Tab-separated table of C-alpha atoms in Angstrom:
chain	number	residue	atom	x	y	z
V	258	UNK	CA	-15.897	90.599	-202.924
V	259	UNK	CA	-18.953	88.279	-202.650
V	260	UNK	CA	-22.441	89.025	-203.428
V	261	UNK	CA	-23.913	90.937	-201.152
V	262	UNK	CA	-28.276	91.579	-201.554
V	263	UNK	CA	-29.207	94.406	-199.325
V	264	UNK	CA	-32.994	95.118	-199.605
V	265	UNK	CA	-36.321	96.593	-198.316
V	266	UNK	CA	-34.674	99.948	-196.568
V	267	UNK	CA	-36.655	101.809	-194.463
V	268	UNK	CA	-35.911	105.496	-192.929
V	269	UNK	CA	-36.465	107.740	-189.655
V	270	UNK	CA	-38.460	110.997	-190.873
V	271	UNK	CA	-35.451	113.222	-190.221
V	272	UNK	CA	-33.546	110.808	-192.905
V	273	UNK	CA	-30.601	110.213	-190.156
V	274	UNK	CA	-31.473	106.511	-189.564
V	275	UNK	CA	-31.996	103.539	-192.029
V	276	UNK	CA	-32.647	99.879	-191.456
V	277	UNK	CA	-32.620	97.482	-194.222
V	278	UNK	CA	-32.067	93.550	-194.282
V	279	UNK	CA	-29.266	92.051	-195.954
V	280	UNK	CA	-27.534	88.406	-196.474
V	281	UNK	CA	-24.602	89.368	-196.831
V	282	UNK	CA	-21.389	87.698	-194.974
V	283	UNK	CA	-19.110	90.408	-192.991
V	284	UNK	CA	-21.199	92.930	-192.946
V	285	UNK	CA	-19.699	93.642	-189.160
V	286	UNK	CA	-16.526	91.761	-187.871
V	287	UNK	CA	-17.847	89.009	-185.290
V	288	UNK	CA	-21.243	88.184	-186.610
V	289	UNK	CA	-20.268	86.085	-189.968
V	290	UNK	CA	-23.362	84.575	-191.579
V	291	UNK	CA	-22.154	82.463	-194.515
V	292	UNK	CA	-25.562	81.178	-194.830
V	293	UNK	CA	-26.131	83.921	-196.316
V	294	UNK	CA	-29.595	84.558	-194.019
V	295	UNK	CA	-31.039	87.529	-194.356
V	296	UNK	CA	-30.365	89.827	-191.347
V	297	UNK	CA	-31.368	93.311	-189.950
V	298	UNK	CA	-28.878	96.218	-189.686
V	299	UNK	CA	-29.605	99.479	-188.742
V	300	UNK	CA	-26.910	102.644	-189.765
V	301	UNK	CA	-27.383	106.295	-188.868
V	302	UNK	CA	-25.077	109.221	-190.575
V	303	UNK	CA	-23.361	109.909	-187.748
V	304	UNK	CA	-22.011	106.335	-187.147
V	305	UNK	CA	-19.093	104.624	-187.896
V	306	UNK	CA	-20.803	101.571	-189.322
V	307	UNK	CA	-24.036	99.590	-189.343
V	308	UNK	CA	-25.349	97.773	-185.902
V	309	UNK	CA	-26.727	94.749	-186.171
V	310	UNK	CA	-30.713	94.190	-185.082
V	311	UNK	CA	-30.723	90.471	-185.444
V	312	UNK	CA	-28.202	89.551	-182.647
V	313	UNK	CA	-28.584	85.665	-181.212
V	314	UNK	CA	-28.932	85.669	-177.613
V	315	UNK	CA	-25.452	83.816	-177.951
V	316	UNK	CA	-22.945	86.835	-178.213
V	317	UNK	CA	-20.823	86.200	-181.870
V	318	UNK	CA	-24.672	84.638	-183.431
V	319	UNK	CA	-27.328	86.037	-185.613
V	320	UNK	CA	-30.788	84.601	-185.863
V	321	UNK	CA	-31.194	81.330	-186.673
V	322	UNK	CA	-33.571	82.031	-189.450
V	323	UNK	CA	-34.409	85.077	-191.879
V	324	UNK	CA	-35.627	88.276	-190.751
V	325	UNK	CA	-37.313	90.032	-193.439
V	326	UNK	CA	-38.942	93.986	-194.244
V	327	UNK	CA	-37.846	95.989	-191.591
V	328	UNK	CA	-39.451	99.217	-190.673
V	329	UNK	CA	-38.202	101.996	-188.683
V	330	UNK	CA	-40.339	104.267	-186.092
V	331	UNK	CA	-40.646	107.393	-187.290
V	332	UNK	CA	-38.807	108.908	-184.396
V	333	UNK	CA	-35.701	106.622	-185.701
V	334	UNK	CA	-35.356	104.863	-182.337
V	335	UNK	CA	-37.394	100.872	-182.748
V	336	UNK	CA	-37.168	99.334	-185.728
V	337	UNK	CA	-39.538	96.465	-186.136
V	338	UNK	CA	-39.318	93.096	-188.702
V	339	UNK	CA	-40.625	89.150	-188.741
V	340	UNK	CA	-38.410	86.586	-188.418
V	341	UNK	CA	-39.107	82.627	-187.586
V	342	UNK	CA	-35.639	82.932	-185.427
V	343	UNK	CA	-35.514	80.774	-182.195
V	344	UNK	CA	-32.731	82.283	-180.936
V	345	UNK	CA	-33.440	86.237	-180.647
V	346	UNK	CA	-35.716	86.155	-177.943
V	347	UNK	CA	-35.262	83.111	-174.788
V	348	UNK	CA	-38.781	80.486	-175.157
V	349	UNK	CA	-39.526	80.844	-178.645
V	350	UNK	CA	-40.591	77.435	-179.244
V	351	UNK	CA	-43.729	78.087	-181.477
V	352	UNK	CA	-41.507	77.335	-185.130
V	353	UNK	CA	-43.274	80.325	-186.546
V	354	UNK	CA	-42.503	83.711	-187.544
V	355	UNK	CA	-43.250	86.262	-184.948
V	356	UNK	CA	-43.130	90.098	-184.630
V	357	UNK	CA	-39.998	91.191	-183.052
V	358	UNK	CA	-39.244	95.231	-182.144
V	359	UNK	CA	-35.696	96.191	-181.326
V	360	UNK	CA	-34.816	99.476	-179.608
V	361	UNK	CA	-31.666	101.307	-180.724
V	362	UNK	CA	-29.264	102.826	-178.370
V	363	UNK	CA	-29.418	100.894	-175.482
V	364	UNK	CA	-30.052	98.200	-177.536
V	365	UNK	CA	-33.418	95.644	-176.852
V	366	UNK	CA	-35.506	93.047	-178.184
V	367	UNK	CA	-38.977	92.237	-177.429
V	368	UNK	CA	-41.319	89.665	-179.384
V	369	UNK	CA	-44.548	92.325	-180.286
V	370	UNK	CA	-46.760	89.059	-180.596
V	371	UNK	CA	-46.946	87.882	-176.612
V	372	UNK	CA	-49.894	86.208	-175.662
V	373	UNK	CA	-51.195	86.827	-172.177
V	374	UNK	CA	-49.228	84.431	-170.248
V	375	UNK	CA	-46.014	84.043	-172.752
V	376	UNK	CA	-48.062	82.178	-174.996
V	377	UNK	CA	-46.862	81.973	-178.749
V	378	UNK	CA	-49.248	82.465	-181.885
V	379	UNK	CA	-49.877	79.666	-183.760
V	380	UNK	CA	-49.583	80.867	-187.069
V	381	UNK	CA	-47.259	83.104	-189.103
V	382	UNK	CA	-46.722	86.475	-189.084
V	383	UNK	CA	-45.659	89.088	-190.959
V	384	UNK	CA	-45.426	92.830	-192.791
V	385	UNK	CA	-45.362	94.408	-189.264
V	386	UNK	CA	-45.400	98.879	-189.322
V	387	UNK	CA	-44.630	100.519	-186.544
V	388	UNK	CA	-46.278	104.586	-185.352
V	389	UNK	CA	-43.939	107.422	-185.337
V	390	UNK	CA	-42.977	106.622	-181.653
V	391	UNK	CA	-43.049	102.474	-182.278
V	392	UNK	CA	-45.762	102.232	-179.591
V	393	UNK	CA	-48.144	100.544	-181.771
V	394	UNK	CA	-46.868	97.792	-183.945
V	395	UNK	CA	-49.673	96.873	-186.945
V	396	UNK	CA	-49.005	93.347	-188.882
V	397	UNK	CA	-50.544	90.322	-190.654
V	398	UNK	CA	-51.579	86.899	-188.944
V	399	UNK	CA	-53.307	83.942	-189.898
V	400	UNK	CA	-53.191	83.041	-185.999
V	401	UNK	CA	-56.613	81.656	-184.701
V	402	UNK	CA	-55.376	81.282	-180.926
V	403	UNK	CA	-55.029	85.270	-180.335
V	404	UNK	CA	-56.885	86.290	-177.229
V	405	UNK	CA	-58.221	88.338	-175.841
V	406	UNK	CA	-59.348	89.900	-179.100
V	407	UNK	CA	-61.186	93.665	-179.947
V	408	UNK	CA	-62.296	95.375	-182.352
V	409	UNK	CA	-61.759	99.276	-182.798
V	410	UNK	CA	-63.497	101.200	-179.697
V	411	UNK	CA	-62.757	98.237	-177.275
V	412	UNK	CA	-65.625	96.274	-178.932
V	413	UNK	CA	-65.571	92.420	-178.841
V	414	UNK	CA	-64.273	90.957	-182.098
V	415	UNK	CA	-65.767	88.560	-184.156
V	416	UNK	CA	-64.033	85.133	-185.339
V	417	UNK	CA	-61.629	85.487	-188.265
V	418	UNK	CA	-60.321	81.945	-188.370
V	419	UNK	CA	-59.280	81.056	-191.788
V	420	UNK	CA	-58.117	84.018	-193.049
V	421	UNK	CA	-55.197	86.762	-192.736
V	422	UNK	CA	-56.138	89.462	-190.665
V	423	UNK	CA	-54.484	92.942	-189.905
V	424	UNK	CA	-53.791	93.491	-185.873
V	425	UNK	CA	-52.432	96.129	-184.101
V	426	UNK	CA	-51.132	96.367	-180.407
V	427	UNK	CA	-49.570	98.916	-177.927
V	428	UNK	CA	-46.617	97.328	-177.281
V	429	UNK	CA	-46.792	96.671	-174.059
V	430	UNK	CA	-50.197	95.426	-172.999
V	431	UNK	CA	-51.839	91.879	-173.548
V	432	UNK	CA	-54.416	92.535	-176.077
V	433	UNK	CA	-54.539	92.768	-179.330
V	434	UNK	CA	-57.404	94.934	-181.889
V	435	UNK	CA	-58.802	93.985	-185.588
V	436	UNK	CA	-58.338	96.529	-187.862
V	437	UNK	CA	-59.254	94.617	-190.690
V	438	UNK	CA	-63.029	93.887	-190.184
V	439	UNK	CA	-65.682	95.705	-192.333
V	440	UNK	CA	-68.635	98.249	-191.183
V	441	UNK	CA	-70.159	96.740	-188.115
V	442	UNK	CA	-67.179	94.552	-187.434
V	443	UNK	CA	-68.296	92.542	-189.747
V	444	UNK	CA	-65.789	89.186	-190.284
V	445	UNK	CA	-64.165	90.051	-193.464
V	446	UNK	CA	-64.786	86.691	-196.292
V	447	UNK	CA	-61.027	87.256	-197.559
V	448	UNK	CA	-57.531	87.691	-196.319
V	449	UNK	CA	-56.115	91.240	-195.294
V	450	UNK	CA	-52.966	91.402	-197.174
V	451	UNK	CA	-51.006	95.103	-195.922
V	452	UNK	CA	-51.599	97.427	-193.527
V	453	UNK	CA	-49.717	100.576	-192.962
V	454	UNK	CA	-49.969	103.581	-190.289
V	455	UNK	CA	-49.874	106.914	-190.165
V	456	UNK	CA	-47.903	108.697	-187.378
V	457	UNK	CA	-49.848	108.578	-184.366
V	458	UNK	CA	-51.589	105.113	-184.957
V	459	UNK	CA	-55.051	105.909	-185.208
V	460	UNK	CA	-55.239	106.020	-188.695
V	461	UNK	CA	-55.295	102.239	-190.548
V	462	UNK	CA	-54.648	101.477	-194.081
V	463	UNK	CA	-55.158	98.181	-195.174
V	464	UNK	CA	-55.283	95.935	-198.392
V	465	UNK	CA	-58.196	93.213	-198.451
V	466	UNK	CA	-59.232	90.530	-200.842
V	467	UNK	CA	-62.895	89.942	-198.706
V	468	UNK	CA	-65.964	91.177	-200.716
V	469	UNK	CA	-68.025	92.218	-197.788
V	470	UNK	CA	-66.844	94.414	-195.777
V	471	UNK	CA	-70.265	97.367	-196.392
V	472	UNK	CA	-69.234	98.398	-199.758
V	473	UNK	CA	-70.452	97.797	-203.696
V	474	UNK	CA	-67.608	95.036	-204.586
V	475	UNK	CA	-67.429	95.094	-208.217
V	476	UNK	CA	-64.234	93.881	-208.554
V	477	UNK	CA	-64.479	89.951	-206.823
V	478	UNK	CA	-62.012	88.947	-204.783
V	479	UNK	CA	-59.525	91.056	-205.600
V	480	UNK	CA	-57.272	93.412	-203.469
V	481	UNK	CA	-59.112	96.574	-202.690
V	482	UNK	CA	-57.629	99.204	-200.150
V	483	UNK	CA	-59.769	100.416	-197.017
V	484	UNK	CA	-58.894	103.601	-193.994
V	485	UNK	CA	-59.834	102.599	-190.825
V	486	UNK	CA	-60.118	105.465	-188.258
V	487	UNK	CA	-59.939	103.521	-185.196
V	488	UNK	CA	-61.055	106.551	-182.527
V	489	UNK	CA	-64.294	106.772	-184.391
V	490	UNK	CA	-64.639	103.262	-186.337
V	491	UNK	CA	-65.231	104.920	-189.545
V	492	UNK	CA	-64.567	102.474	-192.548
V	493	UNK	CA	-64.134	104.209	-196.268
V	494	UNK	CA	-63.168	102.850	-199.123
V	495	UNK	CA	-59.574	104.379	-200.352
V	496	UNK	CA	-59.973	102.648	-203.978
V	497	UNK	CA	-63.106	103.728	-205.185
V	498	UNK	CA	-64.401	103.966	-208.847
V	499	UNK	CA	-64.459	108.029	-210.358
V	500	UNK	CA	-67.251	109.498	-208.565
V	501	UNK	CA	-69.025	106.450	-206.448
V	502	UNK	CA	-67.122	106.724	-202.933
V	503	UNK	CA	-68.806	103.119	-201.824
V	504	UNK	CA	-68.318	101.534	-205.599
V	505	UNK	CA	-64.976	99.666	-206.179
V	506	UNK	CA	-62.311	100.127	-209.189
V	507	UNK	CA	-62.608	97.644	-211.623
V	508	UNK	CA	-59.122	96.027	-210.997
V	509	UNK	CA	-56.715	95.327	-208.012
V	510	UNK	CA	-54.820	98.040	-205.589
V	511	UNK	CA	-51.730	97.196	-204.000
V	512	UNK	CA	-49.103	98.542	-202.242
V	513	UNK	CA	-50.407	102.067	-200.245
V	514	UNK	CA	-48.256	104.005	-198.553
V	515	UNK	CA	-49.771	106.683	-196.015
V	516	UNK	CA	-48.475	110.448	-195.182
V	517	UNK	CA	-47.448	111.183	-191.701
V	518	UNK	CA	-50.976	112.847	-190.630
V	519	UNK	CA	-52.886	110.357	-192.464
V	520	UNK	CA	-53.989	112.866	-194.934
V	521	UNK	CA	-52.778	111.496	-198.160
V	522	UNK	CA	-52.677	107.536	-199.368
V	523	UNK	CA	-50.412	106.835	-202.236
V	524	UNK	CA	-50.687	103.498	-203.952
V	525	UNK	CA	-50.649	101.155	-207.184
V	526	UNK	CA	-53.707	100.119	-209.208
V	527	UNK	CA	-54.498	98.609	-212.510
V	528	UNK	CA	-57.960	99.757	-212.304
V	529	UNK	CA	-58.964	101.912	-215.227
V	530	UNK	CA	-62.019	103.678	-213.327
V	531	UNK	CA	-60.134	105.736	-210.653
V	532	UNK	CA	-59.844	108.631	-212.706
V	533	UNK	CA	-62.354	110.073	-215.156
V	534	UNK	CA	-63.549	107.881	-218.349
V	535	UNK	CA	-61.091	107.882	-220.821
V	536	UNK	CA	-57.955	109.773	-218.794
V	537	UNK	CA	-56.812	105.902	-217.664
V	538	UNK	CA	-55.990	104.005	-220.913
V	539	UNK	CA	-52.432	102.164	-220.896
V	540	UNK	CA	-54.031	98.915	-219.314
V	541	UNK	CA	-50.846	99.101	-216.789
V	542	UNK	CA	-50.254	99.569	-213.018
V	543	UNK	CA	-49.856	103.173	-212.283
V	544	UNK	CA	-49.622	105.382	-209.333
V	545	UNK	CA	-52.183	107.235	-207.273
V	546	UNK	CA	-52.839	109.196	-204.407
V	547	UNK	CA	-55.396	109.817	-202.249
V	548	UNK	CA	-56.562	112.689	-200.749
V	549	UNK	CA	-58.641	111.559	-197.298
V	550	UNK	CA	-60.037	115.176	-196.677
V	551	UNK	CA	-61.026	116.189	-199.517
V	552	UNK	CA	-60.990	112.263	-201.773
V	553	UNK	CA	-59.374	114.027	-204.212
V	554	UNK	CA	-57.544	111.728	-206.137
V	555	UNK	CA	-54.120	112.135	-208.942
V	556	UNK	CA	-52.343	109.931	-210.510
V	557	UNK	CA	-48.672	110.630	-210.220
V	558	UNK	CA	-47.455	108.153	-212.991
V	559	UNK	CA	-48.144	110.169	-216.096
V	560	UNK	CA	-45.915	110.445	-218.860
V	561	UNK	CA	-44.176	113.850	-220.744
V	562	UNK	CA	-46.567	116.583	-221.668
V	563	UNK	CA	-49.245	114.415	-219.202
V	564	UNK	CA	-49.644	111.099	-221.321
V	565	UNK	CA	-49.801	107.639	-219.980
V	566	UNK	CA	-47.389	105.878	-218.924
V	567	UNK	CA	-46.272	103.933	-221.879
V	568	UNK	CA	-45.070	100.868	-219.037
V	569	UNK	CA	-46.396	99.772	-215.487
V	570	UNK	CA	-45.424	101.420	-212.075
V	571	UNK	CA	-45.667	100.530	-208.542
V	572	UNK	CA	-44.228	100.411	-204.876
V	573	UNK	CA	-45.488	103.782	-203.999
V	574	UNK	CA	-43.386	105.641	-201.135
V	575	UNK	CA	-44.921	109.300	-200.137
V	576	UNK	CA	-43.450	111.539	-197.852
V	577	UNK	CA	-44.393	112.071	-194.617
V	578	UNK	CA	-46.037	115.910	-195.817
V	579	UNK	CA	-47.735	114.489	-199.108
V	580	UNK	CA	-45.563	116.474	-201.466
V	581	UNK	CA	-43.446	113.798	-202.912
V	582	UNK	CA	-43.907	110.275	-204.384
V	583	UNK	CA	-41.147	107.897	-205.159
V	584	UNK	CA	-42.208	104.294	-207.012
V	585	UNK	CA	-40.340	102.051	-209.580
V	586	UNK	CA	-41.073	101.905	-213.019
V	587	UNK	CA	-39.541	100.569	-216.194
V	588	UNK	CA	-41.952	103.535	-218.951
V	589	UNK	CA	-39.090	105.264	-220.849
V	590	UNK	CA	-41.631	107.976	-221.160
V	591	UNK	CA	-41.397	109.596	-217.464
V	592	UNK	CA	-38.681	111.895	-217.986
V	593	UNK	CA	-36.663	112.897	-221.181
V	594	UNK	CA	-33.337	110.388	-222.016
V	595	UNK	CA	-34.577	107.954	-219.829
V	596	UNK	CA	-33.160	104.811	-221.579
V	597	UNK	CA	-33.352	100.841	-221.025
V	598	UNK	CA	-36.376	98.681	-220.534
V	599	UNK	CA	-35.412	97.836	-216.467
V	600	UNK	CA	-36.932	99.298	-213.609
V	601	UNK	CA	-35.951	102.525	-212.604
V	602	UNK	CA	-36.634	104.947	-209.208
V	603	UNK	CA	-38.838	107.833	-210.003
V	604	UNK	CA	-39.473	111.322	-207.752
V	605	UNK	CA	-42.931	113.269	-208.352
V	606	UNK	CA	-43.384	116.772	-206.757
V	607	UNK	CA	-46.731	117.205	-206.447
V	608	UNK	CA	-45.865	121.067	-205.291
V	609	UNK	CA	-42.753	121.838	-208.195
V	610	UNK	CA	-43.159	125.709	-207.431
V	611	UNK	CA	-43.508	126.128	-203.442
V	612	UNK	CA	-47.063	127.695	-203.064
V	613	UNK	CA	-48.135	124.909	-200.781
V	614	UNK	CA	-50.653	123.866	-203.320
V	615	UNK	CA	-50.644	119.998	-204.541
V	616	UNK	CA	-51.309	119.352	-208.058
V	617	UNK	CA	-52.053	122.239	-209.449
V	618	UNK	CA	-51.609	122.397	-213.203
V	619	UNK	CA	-48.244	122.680	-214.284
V	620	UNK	CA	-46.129	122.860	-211.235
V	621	UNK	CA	-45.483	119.133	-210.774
V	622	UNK	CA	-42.548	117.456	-212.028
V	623	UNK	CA	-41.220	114.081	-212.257
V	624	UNK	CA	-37.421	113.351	-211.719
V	625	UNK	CA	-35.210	110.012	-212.214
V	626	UNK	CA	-33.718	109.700	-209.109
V	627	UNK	CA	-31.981	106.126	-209.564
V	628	UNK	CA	-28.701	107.882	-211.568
V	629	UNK	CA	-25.567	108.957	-210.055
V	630	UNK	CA	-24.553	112.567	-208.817
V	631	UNK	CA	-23.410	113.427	-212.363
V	632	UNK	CA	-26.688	112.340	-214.097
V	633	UNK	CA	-25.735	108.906	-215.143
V	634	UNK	CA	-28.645	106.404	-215.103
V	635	UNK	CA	-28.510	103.025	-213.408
V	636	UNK	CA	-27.610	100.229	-215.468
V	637	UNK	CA	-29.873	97.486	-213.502
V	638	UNK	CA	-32.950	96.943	-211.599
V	639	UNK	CA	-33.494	99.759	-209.191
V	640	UNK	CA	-36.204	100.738	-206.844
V	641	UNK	CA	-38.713	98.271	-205.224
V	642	UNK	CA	-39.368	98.951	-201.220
V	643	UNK	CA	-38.219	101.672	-200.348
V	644	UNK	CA	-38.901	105.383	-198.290
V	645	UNK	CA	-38.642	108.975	-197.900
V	646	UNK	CA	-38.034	111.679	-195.085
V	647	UNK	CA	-41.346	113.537	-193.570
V	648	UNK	CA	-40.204	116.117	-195.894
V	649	UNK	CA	-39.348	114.321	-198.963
V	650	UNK	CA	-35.735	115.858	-199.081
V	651	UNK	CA	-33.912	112.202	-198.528
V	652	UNK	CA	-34.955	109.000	-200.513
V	653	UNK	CA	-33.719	105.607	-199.869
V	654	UNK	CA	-33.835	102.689	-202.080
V	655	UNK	CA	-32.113	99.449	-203.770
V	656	UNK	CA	-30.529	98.683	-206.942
V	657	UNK	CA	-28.256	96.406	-208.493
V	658	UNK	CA	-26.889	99.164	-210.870
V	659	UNK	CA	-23.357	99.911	-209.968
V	660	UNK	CA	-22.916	103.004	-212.018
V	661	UNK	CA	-24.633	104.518	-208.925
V	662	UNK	CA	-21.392	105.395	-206.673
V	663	UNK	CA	-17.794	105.031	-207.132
V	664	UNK	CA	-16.030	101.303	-206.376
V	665	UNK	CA	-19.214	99.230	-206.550
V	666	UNK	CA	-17.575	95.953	-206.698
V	667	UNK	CA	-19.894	93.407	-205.187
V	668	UNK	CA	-21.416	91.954	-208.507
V	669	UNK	CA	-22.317	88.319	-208.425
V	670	UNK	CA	-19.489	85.697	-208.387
V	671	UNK	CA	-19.786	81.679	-208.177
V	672	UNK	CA	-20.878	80.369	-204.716
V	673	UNK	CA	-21.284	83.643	-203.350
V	674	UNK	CA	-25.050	83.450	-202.951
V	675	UNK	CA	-25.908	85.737	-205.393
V	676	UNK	CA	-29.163	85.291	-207.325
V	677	UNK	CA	-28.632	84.764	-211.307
V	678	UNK	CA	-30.333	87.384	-211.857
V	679	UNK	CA	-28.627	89.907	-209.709
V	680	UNK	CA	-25.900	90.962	-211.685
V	681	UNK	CA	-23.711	93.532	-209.279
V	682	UNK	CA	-25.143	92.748	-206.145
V	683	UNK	CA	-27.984	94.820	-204.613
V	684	UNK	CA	-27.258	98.192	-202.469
V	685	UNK	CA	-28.965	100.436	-200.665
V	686	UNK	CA	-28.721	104.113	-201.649
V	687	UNK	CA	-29.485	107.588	-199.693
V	688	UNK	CA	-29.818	110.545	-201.926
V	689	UNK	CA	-31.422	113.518	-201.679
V	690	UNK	CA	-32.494	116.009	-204.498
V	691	UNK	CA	-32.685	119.192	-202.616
């Protein structure tokens, strides 16, 4: 069998429905792509077999370009993803990658990015995240032709030509909102670089590299992360130093991931001033998260008997209640036996014995979760993108192991577009671990 790289899976919060993108040729019978162009596909447990997302209007056709990091509504029904395809929506003539949503069962497509009138953004964009009912689609654009143009509370938005900015839209109507400005609507001096939402869409989270957006930048222009409550146009600063809620960290933050009520933000940071002095000391990325109500913060990351992580960690996934973390790293000091230097998928409960208390001393646990039903670890990169239920009891994610399942045949073979470094091809895996 050829190579087959299936990435960037994504999950409905009942774990039922996943979408992930893959470039692989035959995943169904009667839409080949031997390009190898990476495509959409969308399988729930209860089906036969995958459906493809990325259909050319042409029946038999898939885009005519990539389509990249798809993400699933919560309620399992849109799924939305970027693609500089021509051919999945009629008059795309702009030669840039847009925003496209498609509905499940009937199936639809729909280009999120409409200007008023059909007109077409003339820039990239990308990263889009959908709310738990898809009605508000959140993504990146460099675009400077985007109008009409508000910030949060209907206000009028100021210019942010020349850099990457974070939009949102109802899908639906004409105009589009800033998320990404800072107190005041102030025009942000950097590009935004993520954004995520919680469930209902009124929550932001977003990654920027600008250095004035109301806070104490200590850190230059590097990515700090920022919650936008878009009802009330508070701005706060997610990645602040121990102690100093408008002071930033000393090094980048990357990556967050947001619980379903907007409660809890988990994310990746190589700052060393998050925590207390002194409790931060392996100089690597690690794992933290957030608590909004209280800003509480942990890090989740930590080693046996609560020592650093002896290697770094990222691509934070938390679950839609807050208890559970899943990231990637390659520390061998997580959990006992874990062996080989490659990136593995990790599980932290932040509640190990029930009570309904987070992090309390002693009743968290961290659990490999990248190893097969009889406990045998993955022998290749695993983890990356990837996503848990609302309640943390299914996990999806990629690997190129293939001690995962039984009959994992679709290593890397001459000409079958397989990267060098990808030596049995890369899956996507379901488990769950309770």
């Amino acid at each position: 069998a050829g190579c087959k790289n299936n990435s960037h899976p994504t999950m409905s919060y009942d774990g039922r429905v996943i979408t992930w993108s893959s470039d692989a040729d035959g995943v169904l019978p009667g839409a080949p792509n031997p390009a190898h162009s990476p495509q959409i596909y969308a399988r729930s447990i209860s089906w036969a077999q995958p459906i493809l997302l990325s259909p050319g209007l042409t029946p038999g056709t898939i885009a005519d370009s990539a389509c990249d990091f798809p993400n699933i509504s919560g309620d399992g029904k849109s799924v939305v993803f970027a693609s500089a395809a021509t051919n999945l929506v009629p008059g795309d003539t702009n030669a840039r990658a847009d925003i496209f949503q498609a509905t499940l069962l009937p199936f639809s497509m729909r280009r999120v990015n409409e200007l008023p009138g059909g007109g077409q953004f003339n820039e990239d964009c990308s990263a889009p995240v959908p709310s738990q009912d898809g009605r508000w689609v959140a993504f990146l654009t460099s675009a400077t032709n985007v109008a009409p143009l508000f910030a949060p509370q209907r206000q009028p938005a100021p210019s942010t030509a020349g850099t990457t900015q974070a939009l949102i839209k109802f899908v639906g109507r004409p105009s589009f909102e800033v998320v990404s400005l800072g107190i005041g609507n102030v025009a942000p001096d950097g590009d935004a670089l993520e954004v995520r939402l919680d469930a209902s869409g009124r929550l932001v989270v977003f990654s920027s590299a600008a250095t004035n957006l109301g806070f104490n930048d200590t850190n230059g222009a590097v990515a700090d992360l920022f919650v936008r409550n878009r009802r009330t146009n508070v701005l706060a600063l997610v990645t602040s130093a121990h102690l100093q809620p408008s002071v930033t960290c000393n090094g980048a933050s990357r990556r967050p991931s947001f619980s379903a009520d907007g409660r809890f933000v988990a994310f990746e940071s190589i700052a060393d001033d998050l925590l207390p002095p002194g409790e931060d000391t392996n100089g690597k990325y690690d794992i933290f998260v957030r608590d909004l109500r209280t800003w509480g913060i942990v890090r989740v990351s930590i080693g046996l008997n609560g020592v650093d992580a002896d290697n770094g960690s990222g691509y934070a996934a938390i679950s839609g209640d807050g208890r559970f973390v899943m990231y990637t790293s390659n520390a061998l000091n997580l959990t006992p036996g874990t062996t080989g230097g490659f990136l593995k998928c990790f599980l932290y409960d932040r509640d190990a014995d029930g009570d309904h208390i987070y992090d309390e001393s002693g009743a968290v646990c961290t659990r490999m979760i990248s190893a097969s039903s009889a406990g045998v670890q993955t022998n290749a990169r695993s983890g990356g993108n990837g996503a848990l239920s609302l309640d943390g009891r299914f996990a999806v994610f990629m690997s190129e192991g293939d001690t995962l399942v039984p009959n994992d045949f679709n290593g890397g073979v001459p000409g079958s577009g397989c990267g060098p470094i990808c030596l049995f091809g890369r899956d996507v895996f379901r488990t769950t671990h309770f």
